[in-house]
XYZ file of C-alpha atoms in Angstrom:
438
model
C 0.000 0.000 0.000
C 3.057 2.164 1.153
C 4.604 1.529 -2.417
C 1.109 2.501 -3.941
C 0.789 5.779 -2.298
C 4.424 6.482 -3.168
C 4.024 5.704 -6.845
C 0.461 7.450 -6.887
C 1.798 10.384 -5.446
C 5.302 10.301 -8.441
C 2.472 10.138 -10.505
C 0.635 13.544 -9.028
C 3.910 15.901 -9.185
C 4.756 14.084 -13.181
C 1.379 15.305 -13.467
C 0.995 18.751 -11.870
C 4.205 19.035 -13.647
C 2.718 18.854 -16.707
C -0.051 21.135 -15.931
C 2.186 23.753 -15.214
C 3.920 23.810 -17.639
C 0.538 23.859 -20.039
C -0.417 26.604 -17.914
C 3.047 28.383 -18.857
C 2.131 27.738 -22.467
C -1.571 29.352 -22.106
C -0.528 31.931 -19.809
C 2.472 32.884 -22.253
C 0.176 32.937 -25.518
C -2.071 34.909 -23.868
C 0.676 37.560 -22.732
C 1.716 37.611 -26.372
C -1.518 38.238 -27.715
C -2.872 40.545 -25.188
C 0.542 42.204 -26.248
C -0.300 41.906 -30.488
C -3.111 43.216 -29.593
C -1.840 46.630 -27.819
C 0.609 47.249 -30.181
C -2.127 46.987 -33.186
C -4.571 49.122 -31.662
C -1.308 51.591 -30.664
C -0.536 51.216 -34.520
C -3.774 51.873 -36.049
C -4.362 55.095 -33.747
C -1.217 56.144 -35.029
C -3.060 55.593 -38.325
C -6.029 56.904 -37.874
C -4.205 60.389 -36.606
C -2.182 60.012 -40.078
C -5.385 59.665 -41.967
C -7.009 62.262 -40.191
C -4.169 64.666 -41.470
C -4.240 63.655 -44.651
C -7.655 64.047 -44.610
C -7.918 67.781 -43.485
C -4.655 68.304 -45.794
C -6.888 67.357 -48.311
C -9.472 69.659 -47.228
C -7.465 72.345 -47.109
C -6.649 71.752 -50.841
C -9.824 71.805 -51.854
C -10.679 74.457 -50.465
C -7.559 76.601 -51.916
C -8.551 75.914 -55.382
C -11.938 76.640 -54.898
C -11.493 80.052 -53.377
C -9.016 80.615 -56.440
C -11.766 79.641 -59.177
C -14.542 81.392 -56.954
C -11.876 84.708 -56.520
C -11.257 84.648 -60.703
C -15.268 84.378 -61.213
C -15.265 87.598 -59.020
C -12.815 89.263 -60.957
C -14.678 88.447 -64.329
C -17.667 90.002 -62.399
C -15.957 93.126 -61.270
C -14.723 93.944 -65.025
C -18.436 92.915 -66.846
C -19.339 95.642 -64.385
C -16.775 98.259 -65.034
C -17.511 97.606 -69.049
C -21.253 97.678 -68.630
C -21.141 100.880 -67.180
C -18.800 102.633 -69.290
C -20.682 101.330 -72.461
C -24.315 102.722 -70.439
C -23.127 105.768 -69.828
C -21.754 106.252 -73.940
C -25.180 105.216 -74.847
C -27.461 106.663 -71.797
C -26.084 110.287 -73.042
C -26.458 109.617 -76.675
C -29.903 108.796 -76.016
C -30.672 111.738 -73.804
C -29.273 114.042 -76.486
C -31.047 111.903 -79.354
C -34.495 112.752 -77.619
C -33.965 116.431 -77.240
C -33.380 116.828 -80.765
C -35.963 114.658 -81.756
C -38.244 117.035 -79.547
C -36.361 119.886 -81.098
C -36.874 118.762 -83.968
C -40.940 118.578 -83.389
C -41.712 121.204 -81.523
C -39.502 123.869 -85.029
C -41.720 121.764 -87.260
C -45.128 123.413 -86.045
C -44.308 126.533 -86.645
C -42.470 126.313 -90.488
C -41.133 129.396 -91.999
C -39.830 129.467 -95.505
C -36.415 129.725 -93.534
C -36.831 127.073 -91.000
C -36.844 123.402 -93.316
C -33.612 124.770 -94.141
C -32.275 125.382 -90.843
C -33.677 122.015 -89.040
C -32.154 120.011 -92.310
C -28.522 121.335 -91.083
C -29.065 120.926 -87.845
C -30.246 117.369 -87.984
C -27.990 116.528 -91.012
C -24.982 117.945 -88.559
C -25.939 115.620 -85.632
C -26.556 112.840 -87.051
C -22.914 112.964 -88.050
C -22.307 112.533 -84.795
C -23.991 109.959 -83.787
C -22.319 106.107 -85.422
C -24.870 103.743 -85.358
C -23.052 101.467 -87.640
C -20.215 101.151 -84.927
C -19.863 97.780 -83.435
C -19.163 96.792 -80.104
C -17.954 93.832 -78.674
C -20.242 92.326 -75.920
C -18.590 90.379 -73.267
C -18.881 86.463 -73.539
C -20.663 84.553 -70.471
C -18.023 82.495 -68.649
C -19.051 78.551 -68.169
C -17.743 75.858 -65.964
C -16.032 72.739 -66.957
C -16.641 70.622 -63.938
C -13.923 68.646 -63.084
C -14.080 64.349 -63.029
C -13.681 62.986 -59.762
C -10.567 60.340 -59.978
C -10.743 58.105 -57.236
C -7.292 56.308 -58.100
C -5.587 59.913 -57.569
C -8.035 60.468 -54.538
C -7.039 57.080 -53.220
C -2.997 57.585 -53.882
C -3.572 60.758 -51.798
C -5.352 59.531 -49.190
C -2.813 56.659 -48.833
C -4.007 52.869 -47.959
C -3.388 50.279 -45.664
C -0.918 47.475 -46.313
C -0.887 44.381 -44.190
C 2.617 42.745 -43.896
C 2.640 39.369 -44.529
C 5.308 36.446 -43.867
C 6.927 36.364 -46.313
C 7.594 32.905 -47.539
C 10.368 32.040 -50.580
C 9.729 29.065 -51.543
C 9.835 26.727 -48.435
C 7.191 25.914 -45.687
C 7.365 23.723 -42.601
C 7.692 20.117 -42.076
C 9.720 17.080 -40.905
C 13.323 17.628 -40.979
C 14.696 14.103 -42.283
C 18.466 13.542 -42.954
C 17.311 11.345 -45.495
C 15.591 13.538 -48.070
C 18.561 16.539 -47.470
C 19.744 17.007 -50.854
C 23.012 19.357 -52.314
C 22.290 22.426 -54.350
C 26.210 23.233 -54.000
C 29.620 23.008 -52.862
C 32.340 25.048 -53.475
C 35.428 26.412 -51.483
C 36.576 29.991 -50.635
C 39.406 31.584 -52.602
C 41.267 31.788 -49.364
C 41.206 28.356 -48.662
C 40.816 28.409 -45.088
C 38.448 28.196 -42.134
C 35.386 29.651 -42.481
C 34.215 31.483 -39.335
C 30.890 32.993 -40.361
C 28.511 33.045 -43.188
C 25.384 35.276 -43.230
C 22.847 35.128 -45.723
C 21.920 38.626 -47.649
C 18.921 36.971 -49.629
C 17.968 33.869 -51.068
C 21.116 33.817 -53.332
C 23.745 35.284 -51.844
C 26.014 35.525 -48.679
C 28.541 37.248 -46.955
C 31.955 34.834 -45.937
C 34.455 35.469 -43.029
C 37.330 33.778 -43.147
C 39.672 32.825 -40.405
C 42.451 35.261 -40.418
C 41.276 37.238 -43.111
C 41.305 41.178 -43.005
C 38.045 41.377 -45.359
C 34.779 39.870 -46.122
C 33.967 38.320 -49.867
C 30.118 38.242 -51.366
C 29.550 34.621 -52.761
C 26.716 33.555 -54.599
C 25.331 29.615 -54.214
C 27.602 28.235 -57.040
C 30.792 30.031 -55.197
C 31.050 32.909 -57.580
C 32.560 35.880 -55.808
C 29.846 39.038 -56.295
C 31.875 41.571 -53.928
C 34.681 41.598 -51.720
C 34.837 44.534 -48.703
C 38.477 45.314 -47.145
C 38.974 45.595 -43.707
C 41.467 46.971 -41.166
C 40.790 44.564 -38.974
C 40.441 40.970 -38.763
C 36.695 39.807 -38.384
C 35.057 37.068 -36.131
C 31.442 37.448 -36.584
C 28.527 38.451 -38.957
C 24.931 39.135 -38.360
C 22.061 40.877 -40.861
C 20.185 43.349 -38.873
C 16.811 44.251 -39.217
C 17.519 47.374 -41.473
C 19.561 45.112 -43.714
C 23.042 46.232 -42.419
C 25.642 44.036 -41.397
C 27.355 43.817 -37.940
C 30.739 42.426 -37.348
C 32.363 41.273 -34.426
C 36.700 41.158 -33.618
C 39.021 38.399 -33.274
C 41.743 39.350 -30.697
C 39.250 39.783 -27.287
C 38.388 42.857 -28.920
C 35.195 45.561 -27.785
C 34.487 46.775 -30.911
C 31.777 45.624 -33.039
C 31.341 47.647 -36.372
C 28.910 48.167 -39.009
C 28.277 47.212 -42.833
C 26.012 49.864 -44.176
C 24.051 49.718 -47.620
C 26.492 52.251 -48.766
C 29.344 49.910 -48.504
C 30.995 52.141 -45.297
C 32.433 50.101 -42.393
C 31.806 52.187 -39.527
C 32.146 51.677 -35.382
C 28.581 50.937 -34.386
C 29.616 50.237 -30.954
C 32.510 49.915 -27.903
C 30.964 47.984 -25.168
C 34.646 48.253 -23.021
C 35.571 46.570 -20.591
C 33.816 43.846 -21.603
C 34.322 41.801 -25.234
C 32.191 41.294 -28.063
C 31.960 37.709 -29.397
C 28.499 37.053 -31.208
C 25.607 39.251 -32.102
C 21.918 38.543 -32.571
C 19.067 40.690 -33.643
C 15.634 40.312 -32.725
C 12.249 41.584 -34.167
C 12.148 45.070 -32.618
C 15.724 45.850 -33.861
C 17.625 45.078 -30.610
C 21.063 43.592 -30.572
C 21.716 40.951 -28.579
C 25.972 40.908 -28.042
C 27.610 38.069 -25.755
C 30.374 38.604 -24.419
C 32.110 35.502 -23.171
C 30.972 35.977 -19.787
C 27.716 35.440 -18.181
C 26.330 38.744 -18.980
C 24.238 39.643 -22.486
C 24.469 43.353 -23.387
C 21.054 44.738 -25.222
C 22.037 47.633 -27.967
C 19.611 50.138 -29.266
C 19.703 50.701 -33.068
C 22.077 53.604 -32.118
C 24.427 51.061 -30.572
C 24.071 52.435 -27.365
C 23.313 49.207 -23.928
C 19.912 49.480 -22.771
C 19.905 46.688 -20.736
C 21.990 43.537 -19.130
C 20.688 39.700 -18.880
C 22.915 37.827 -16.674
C 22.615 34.575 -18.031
C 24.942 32.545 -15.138
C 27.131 31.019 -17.596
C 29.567 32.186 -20.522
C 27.406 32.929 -23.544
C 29.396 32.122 -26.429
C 27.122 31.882 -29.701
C 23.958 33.396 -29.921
C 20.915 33.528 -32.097
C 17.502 35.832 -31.640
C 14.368 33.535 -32.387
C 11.127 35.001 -32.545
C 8.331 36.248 -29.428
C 11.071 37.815 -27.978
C 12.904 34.124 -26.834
C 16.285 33.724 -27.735
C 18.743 30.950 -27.722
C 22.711 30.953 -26.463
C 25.678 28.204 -26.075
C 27.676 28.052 -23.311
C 31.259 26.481 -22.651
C 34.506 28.183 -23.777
C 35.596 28.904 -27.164
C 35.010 26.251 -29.787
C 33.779 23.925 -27.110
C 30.004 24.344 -26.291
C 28.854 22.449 -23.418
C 24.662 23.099 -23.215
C 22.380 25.264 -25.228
C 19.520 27.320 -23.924
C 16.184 28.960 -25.281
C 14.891 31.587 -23.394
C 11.871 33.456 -23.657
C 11.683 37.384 -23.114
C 11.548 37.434 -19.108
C 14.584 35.287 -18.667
C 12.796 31.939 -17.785
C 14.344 28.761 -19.387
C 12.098 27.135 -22.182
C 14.547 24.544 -23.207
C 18.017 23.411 -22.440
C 20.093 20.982 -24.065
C 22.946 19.128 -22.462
C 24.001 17.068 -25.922
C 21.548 14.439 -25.541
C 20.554 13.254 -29.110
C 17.357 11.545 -30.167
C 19.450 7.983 -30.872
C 20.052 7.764 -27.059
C 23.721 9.026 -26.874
C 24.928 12.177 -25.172
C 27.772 14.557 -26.681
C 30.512 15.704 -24.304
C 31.042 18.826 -26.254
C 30.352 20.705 -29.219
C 32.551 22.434 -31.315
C 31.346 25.080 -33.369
C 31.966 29.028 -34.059
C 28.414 30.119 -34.341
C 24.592 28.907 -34.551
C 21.775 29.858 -36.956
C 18.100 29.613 -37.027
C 15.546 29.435 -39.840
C 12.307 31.477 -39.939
C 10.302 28.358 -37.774
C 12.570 28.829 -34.728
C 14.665 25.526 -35.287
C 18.529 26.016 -34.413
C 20.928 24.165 -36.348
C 24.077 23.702 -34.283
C 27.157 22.674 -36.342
C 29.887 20.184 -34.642
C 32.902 19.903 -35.657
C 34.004 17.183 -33.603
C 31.341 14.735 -34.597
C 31.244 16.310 -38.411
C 27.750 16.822 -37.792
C 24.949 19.232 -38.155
C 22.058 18.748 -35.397
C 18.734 20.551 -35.649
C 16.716 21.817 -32.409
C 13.323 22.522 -31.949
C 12.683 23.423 -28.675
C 9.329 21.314 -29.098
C 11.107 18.934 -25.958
C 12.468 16.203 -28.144
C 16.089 15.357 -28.804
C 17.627 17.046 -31.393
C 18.339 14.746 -34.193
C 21.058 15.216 -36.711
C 20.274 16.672 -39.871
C 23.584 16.504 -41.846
C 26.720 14.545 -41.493
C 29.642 12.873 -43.320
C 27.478 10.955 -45.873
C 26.372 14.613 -47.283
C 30.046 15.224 -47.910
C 30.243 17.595 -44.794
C 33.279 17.377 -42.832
C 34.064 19.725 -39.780
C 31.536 22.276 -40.348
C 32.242 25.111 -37.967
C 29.334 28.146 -39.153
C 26.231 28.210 -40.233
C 23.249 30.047 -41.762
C 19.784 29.649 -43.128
C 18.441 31.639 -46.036
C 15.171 33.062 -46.992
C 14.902 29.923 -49.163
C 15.373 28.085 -46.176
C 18.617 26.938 -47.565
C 21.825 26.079 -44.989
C 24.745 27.125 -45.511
C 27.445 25.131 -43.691
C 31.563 27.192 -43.236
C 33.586 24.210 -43.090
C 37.442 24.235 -41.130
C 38.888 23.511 -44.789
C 37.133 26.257 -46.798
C 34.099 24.470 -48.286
C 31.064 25.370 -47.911
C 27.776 23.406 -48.699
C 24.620 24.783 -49.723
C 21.879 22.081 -48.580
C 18.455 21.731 -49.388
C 16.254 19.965 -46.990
């Protein structure tokens, strides 16, 4: 019975277990959309103001150009008035004097002398010389409107409209990683001919190469071709896209500095985080960097490069990767050698961890690797070069499984990187790299 209650009770705590950590997963989805939800409503305000603006801009537009075709009606008033008089007041006094000599003219005629025919003849002969009848004038022409045609693409163009972002999805969509159906697009190896540290993907076609030693970056495309080549006075360790499609590099050498690829082709320093060093960078939705720096403390850059904030992580953070949510996930260990692998979600609490337990039922001691990638579903891929493997973590709380090994022709693969094909791109310690598709 004693044995029952024990093993009844095991099964309680495996079970409350469970519920809490279901209750984790509700409360968390409903923090995230409670917080999707703020941000849309904050978003479309922000909108709505915009629209508003546009709206009395608009207004205001309309109204100018009315007022101007209302003000030059006016004015075409104002002079049909000015004319119209002066041509009245020509013809008003013609036909006052016109009268008086037609009365003139009536009144003589009753009393006729033998003199007077002759006299009224001059007379009237002499003004009606003055008086040109046969003189034309030019009468003002009506103005008329021609209404304007409402055009509701121009309307709508001014106004502006609403775009919904989308995921954008090249050519790839979710589903079983299996070793078995990974197949080559490419493989290829750097004109240097050495270790490849980092590789990060640009677009689906091309990436930017570090290699080991190397004062420079080179541009490859997936058949090897060099596109571009960037000298450096410095050696590189590191390469990361952020969000704004600039590239930030990391030092060999225990070095602070971490600098900046801009669109413009200009290296610049985006940021000295002294004392401490910079060793990998991540960037997550919101444009944050994410730098570790070999110790147990995470440094969180603005845009501007300047440390917002500190996550003390209680181990040395070696390779990192920003994952979507606001979780990220970091290796630990010392140089080369990572010992576990964590996923963390945005308030620090532990999702996942992973100790090198693998889904066959065999534990790794170590992994060696320069740097870790992630594809646009969250899954890590964690090269090793000890094992000449590639494994593949979900985070879903099974094993990770290996994806690629030395049957694909992959032999101590060091970096990694997924593209927007959802392509990986494996830096090998000779200077091969692989372009897989899985």
């Amino acid at each position: 019975m004693k044995d029952e209650i024990d093993s009844r009770k095991h099964y309680l705590f495996d079970q409350l277990k469970t519920l809490r950590s279901m209750f984790d997963h509700f409360n968390e989805n409903l923090s995230k959309r409670h917080e999707v939800s703020k941000s849309f409503k904050e978003i479309a305000e922000v909108i709505r103001i915009d629209v508003e603006n546009q709206r009395l801009k608009l207004k205001a537009e309309v109204d100018s150009l009315t007022e101007s075709v209302l003000t030059e009606l006016s004015s075409l008033v104002a002079e049909e008035e000015k004319s119209h008089n002066q041509d009245c007041q020509i013809d008003e006094r013609n036909v006052i004097e016109i009268k008086k000599l037609i009365t003139d003219v009536e009144q003589e005629a009753k009393k006729l002398t033998c003199e007077t025919p002759f006299e009224l003849t001059g007379k009237q002969r002499t003004a009606t010389l003055l008086y040109d009848v046969a003189a034309k004038r030019v009468l003002p022409r009506p103005p008329h409107l021609v209404s304007g045609q409402l055009n509701l693409n121009h309307l709508k163009t001014m106004i502006g409209y609403l775009v919904i972002d989308k995921l954008e999805v090249l050519g790839y969509e979710k589903k079983e990683i299996d070793n078995h159906h990974v197949q080559h697009i490419s493989r290829f190896r750097v004109p240097q001919k050495r270790q490849v540290n980092s590789i990060c993907a640009i677009d689906e076609s091309h990436a930017w190469v570090l290699v080991h030693g190397s004062e420079g970056l080179i541009q490859l495309n997936k058949q090897g071709k060099v596109t571009d080549t960037i000298p450096l006075d410095f050696k590189p360790w590191c390469l990361t896209l952020a969000s704004n499609s600039e590239l930030l590099i990391t030092c060999q050498g225990d070095s602070p500095m971490i600098y900046k690829l801009s669109n413009d082709r200009q290296v610049t320093v985006f940021a000295d985080i002294s004392p401490m060093q910079a060793w990998d960078t991540g960037v997550d939705e919101s444009g944050e960097i994410f730098v570790s720096t070999r110790t147990q403390t995470i440094l969180v850059l603005n845009s501007f490069g300047n440390i917002v904030r500190q996550i003390n992580c209680g181990q040395n953070v070696l390779s990192i990767v920003c994952l979507t949510g606001g979780m990220f996930a970091f290796a630990t260990g010392r140089p080369y050698n990572c010992k576990e692998l964590f996923i963390i979600d945005k308030r620090g609490q532990i999702l996942y961890k992973w100790g090198g337990e693998l889904d066959n039922g065999t534990t790794l001691s170590k992994i060696g690797q320069c740097n870790i990638a992630r594809d646009m579903y969250d899954r890590v891929f964690v090269p090793d070069f000890n094992t000449k493997q590639v494994y593949v973590i979900t985070g879903e709380g099974r094993n990770p499984r290996c994806l690629l090994d030395k049957n694909h022709g992959v032999i101590r693969a060091l970096a990694v990187c997924v593209d927007k094909c959802g392509h990986v791109w494996l830096g090998c310690s000779d200077g091969r790299v692989h372009v897989m598709q899985l």
